[in-house]
Coordinates of C-alpha atoms in Angstrom, one line a residue:
M22 CA -71.1 39.3 27.7
K23 CA -71.2 37.4 31.0
G24 CA -70.2 39.2 34.2
G25 CA -68.9 42.2 32.1
L26 CA -65.9 40.4 30.7
Q27 CA -66.9 37.3 28.7
T28 CA -67.5 37.8 25.0
K29 CA -68.9 35.6 22.2
G30 CA -66.5 32.7 21.6
D31 CA -64.7 33.0 25.0
S32 CA -66.2 29.7 26.2
Q33 CA -64.2 28.0 23.5
S34 CA -61.0 29.9 23.9
S35 CA -60.8 30.2 27.7
A36 CA -61.6 28.3 30.9
S37 CA -62.0 29.2 34.5
K38 CA -58.6 28.9 36.2
R39 CA -57.0 29.7 39.5
L40 CA -55.7 33.2 39.7
G41 CA -52.6 32.2 41.7
D42 CA -51.3 30.2 38.8
F43 CA -51.0 33.5 36.8
A44 CA -50.5 36.2 39.4
Q45 CA -49.1 36.2 43.0
L46 CA -50.3 38.7 45.6
Q47 CA -47.4 40.1 47.6
N48 CA -48.3 41.2 51.1
G49 CA -46.9 44.5 52.5
Y50 CA -44.5 44.8 55.4
A51 CA -45.5 45.5 59.0
F52 CA -43.4 48.6 59.4
K53 CA -42.9 49.6 63.0
S54 CA -44.8 52.7 64.1
E55 CA -41.7 54.1 65.9
W56 CA -40.1 54.3 62.4
F57 CA -42.8 56.8 61.2
V58 CA -41.6 60.4 60.7
P59 CA -43.4 63.6 59.7
N60 CA -41.8 63.5 56.2
G61 CA -40.1 60.8 54.2
I62 CA -41.2 57.9 52.0
R63 CA -45.0 57.4 51.9
L64 CA -46.4 54.1 53.2
L65 CA -49.3 52.7 51.2
R66 CA -51.9 51.7 53.7
N67 CA -55.4 50.2 53.1
A68 CA -56.9 53.7 53.9
N69 CA -55.0 55.1 50.9
V70 CA -56.5 52.6 48.4
G71 CA -59.5 54.1 46.6
H72 CA -61.4 53.0 43.5
G73 CA -58.9 53.0 40.7
E74 CA -56.4 55.4 42.3
L75 CA -54.5 56.1 45.5
R76 CA -55.6 58.8 47.9
W77 CA -53.0 60.5 50.2
I78 CA -55.2 62.8 52.4
D79 CA -54.1 60.8 55.4
S80 CA -50.5 59.7 55.0
E81 CA -47.8 58.0 57.1
F82 CA -44.1 58.2 56.2
L83 CA -41.0 56.1 56.7
G84 CA -37.6 57.7 57.4
K85 CA -35.3 57.5 54.4
T86 CA -32.6 55.8 56.5
H87 CA -34.8 52.7 56.5
W88 CA -35.8 52.8 52.8
G89 CA -32.9 50.8 51.5
E90 CA -33.7 47.9 53.8
F91 CA -37.1 47.3 52.2
E92 CA -36.4 47.5 48.4
R93 CA -38.7 44.6 47.6
F94 CA -41.7 46.5 49.0
N95 CA -40.9 49.5 46.8
L96 CA -43.9 50.1 44.4
S97 CA -43.6 51.0 40.7
E98 CA -45.8 52.9 38.3
G99 CA -48.6 50.7 37.0
D100 CA -48.6 48.3 39.9
I101 CA -52.1 47.0 40.9
V102 CA -52.8 47.1 44.6
L103 CA -55.7 45.7 46.6
S104 CA -56.8 46.6 50.2
L105 CA -57.1 43.4 52.2
D106 CA -59.0 45.1 55.0
R107 CA -62.6 46.1 54.1
P108 CA -61.9 45.4 50.4
F109 CA -65.5 45.7 49.3
I110 CA -67.6 48.7 50.0
N111 CA -70.9 50.0 48.6
T112 CA -69.2 51.8 45.8
G113 CA -67.1 48.9 44.7
T114 CA -63.7 47.1 45.2
K115 CA -60.8 49.0 46.8
V116 CA -58.3 48.2 44.0
A117 CA -56.1 50.8 42.4
R118 CA -53.2 51.4 40.0
V119 CA -50.0 53.2 41.2
R120 CA -49.4 56.4 39.3
K121 CA -46.1 58.3 38.7
Q122 CA -47.2 61.0 41.1
D123 CA -47.7 58.4 43.9
L124 CA -44.0 57.5 43.9
P125 CA -42.0 56.8 45.8
C126 CA -44.0 54.7 48.2
L127 CA -43.7 51.4 50.1
L128 CA -46.2 48.6 50.5
L129 CA -47.5 48.4 54.1
Q130 CA -49.1 45.4 55.8
R131 CA -52.8 44.7 54.8
V132 CA -52.3 45.9 51.3
G133 CA -51.4 43.5 48.5
R134 CA -49.5 44.0 45.2
F135 CA -50.3 41.8 42.2
Q136 CA -47.3 40.3 40.4
P137 CA -48.8 38.9 37.2
D138 CA -47.2 36.7 34.6
R139 CA -47.3 39.2 31.8
D140 CA -46.9 36.5 29.1
R141 CA -50.2 35.0 30.1
L142 CA -52.2 37.6 32.0
H143 CA -52.4 41.2 30.8
P144 CA -52.3 43.7 33.8
D145 CA -55.1 45.8 32.3
Y146 CA -57.3 42.7 31.9
L147 CA -56.5 41.7 35.5
F148 CA -57.5 45.2 36.7
L149 CA -60.9 44.9 34.9
W150 CA -61.5 41.5 36.4
L151 CA -60.7 42.6 39.9
N152 CA -63.4 45.3 39.5
S153 CA -66.0 42.8 38.4
A154 CA -68.6 40.7 40.2
Q155 CA -66.7 37.6 38.9
F156 CA -64.0 38.4 41.5
S157 CA -65.9 40.0 44.4
G158 CA -68.6 37.3 44.2
Q159 CA -66.1 34.6 45.0
I160 CA -64.6 36.3 48.1
D161 CA -66.2 36.0 51.5
P162 CA -64.4 38.4 53.9
G163 CA -64.0 37.1 57.4
R164 CA -63.6 39.5 60.3
S165 CA -60.5 40.4 62.3
N166 CA -61.3 42.8 65.3
G167 CA -64.6 43.5 63.6
V168 CA -63.1 44.5 60.3
P169 CA -63.9 42.6 57.1
H170 CA -60.6 40.9 56.1
I171 CA -59.3 38.8 53.2
S172 CA -56.1 37.0 52.7
S173 CA -53.7 36.6 49.8
K174 CA -54.5 32.9 49.7
Q175 CA -58.2 33.6 49.3
V176 CA -57.5 36.0 46.4
E177 CA -55.1 33.7 44.7
A178 CA -57.6 30.8 45.0
A179 CA -60.3 32.8 43.0
Q180 CA -61.2 31.4 39.6
I181 CA -60.6 33.7 36.6
C182 CA -61.9 33.3 33.1
L183 CA -58.7 33.6 31.1
P184 CA -58.8 33.9 27.3
P185 CA -55.6 34.1 25.2
L186 CA -53.5 37.2 25.7
A187 CA -54.5 38.7 22.4
E188 CA -58.2 38.3 23.3
Q189 CA -57.5 39.9 26.7
K190 CA -56.0 42.9 25.0
R191 CA -59.1 43.1 22.6
I192 CA -61.5 43.0 25.6
V193 CA -59.5 45.8 27.4
A194 CA -59.6 47.9 24.2
K195 CA -63.3 47.4 23.8
V196 CA -64.0 48.3 27.4
D197 CA -61.9 51.5 27.0
E198 CA -63.9 52.4 23.9
L199 CA -67.2 51.9 25.8
M200 CA -66.0 53.9 28.7
G201 CA -65.0 56.7 26.3
W202 CA -68.6 56.7 25.0
C203 CA -69.9 56.8 28.5
D204 CA -67.7 59.8 29.3
E205 CA -68.9 61.6 26.2
L206 CA -72.5 60.9 27.0
E207 CA -72.0 62.2 30.5
R208 CA -70.5 65.4 29.2
S209 CA -73.3 65.8 26.8
L210 CA -75.9 65.4 29.5
S211 CA -74.1 67.8 31.7
A212 CA -74.0 70.4 29.0
A213 CA -77.7 69.9 28.3
S214 CA -78.5 70.2 32.0
T215 CA -76.4 73.4 32.2
A216 CA -78.2 74.9 29.2
G217 CA -81.5 74.0 30.8
I218 CA -80.6 75.8 34.0
H219 CA -79.5 78.9 32.1
L220 CA -82.8 78.8 30.1
L221 CA -84.8 78.5 33.3
A222 CA -83.0 81.4 34.9
A223 CA -83.6 83.6 31.8
L224 CA -87.3 82.7 31.8
L225 CA -87.6 83.4 35.5
Q226 CA -85.8 86.7 35.1
R227 CA -88.2 87.7 32.3
I228 CA -91.3 86.7 34.2
L229 CA -90.2 88.5 37.4
T230 CA -89.2 91.7 35.8
R231 CA -92.4 92.2 33.8

């Protein structure tokens, strides 16, 4: 497996291709700050994009009177979004999936939404690839006002190893299976650690009460 995604036989069934030929990255809208209100429709900013999911600790809202004007920036469940400011940090790429509980929300400037051709690029495969070194290793963020910054053109120009759709689904299923094993192992280790702590406490109690 090369770069976490390529499997045996992929070199014959897939080739490196330009991402923009299979998925466009829609940029968010530059909503005016004077439109912000204490409560309303949440605006998805780069600060809200975490690893895998959105975080709403610090939120801005748009008044509902403006909502109808920006329907094309309305996000949907399952959308894949990428922070275009400071996209790569020590813990990984700031790319996430929109959940039902995140809605309704609108796409703000400096966050991009992927619009893949689902007949050729499976969204789950795209999400895996965006979290891999195959993607981040190709992008060299410039700086705007001192902040690492990438553009939709840079992202769309990245080369993606794209096997047939059926193979993409198989890879996604295999990764999900492996992640399930990792979660089970983590739970087992946590349980073993907890048991060890209880045993140590019991031994100390016995020693100290003699």
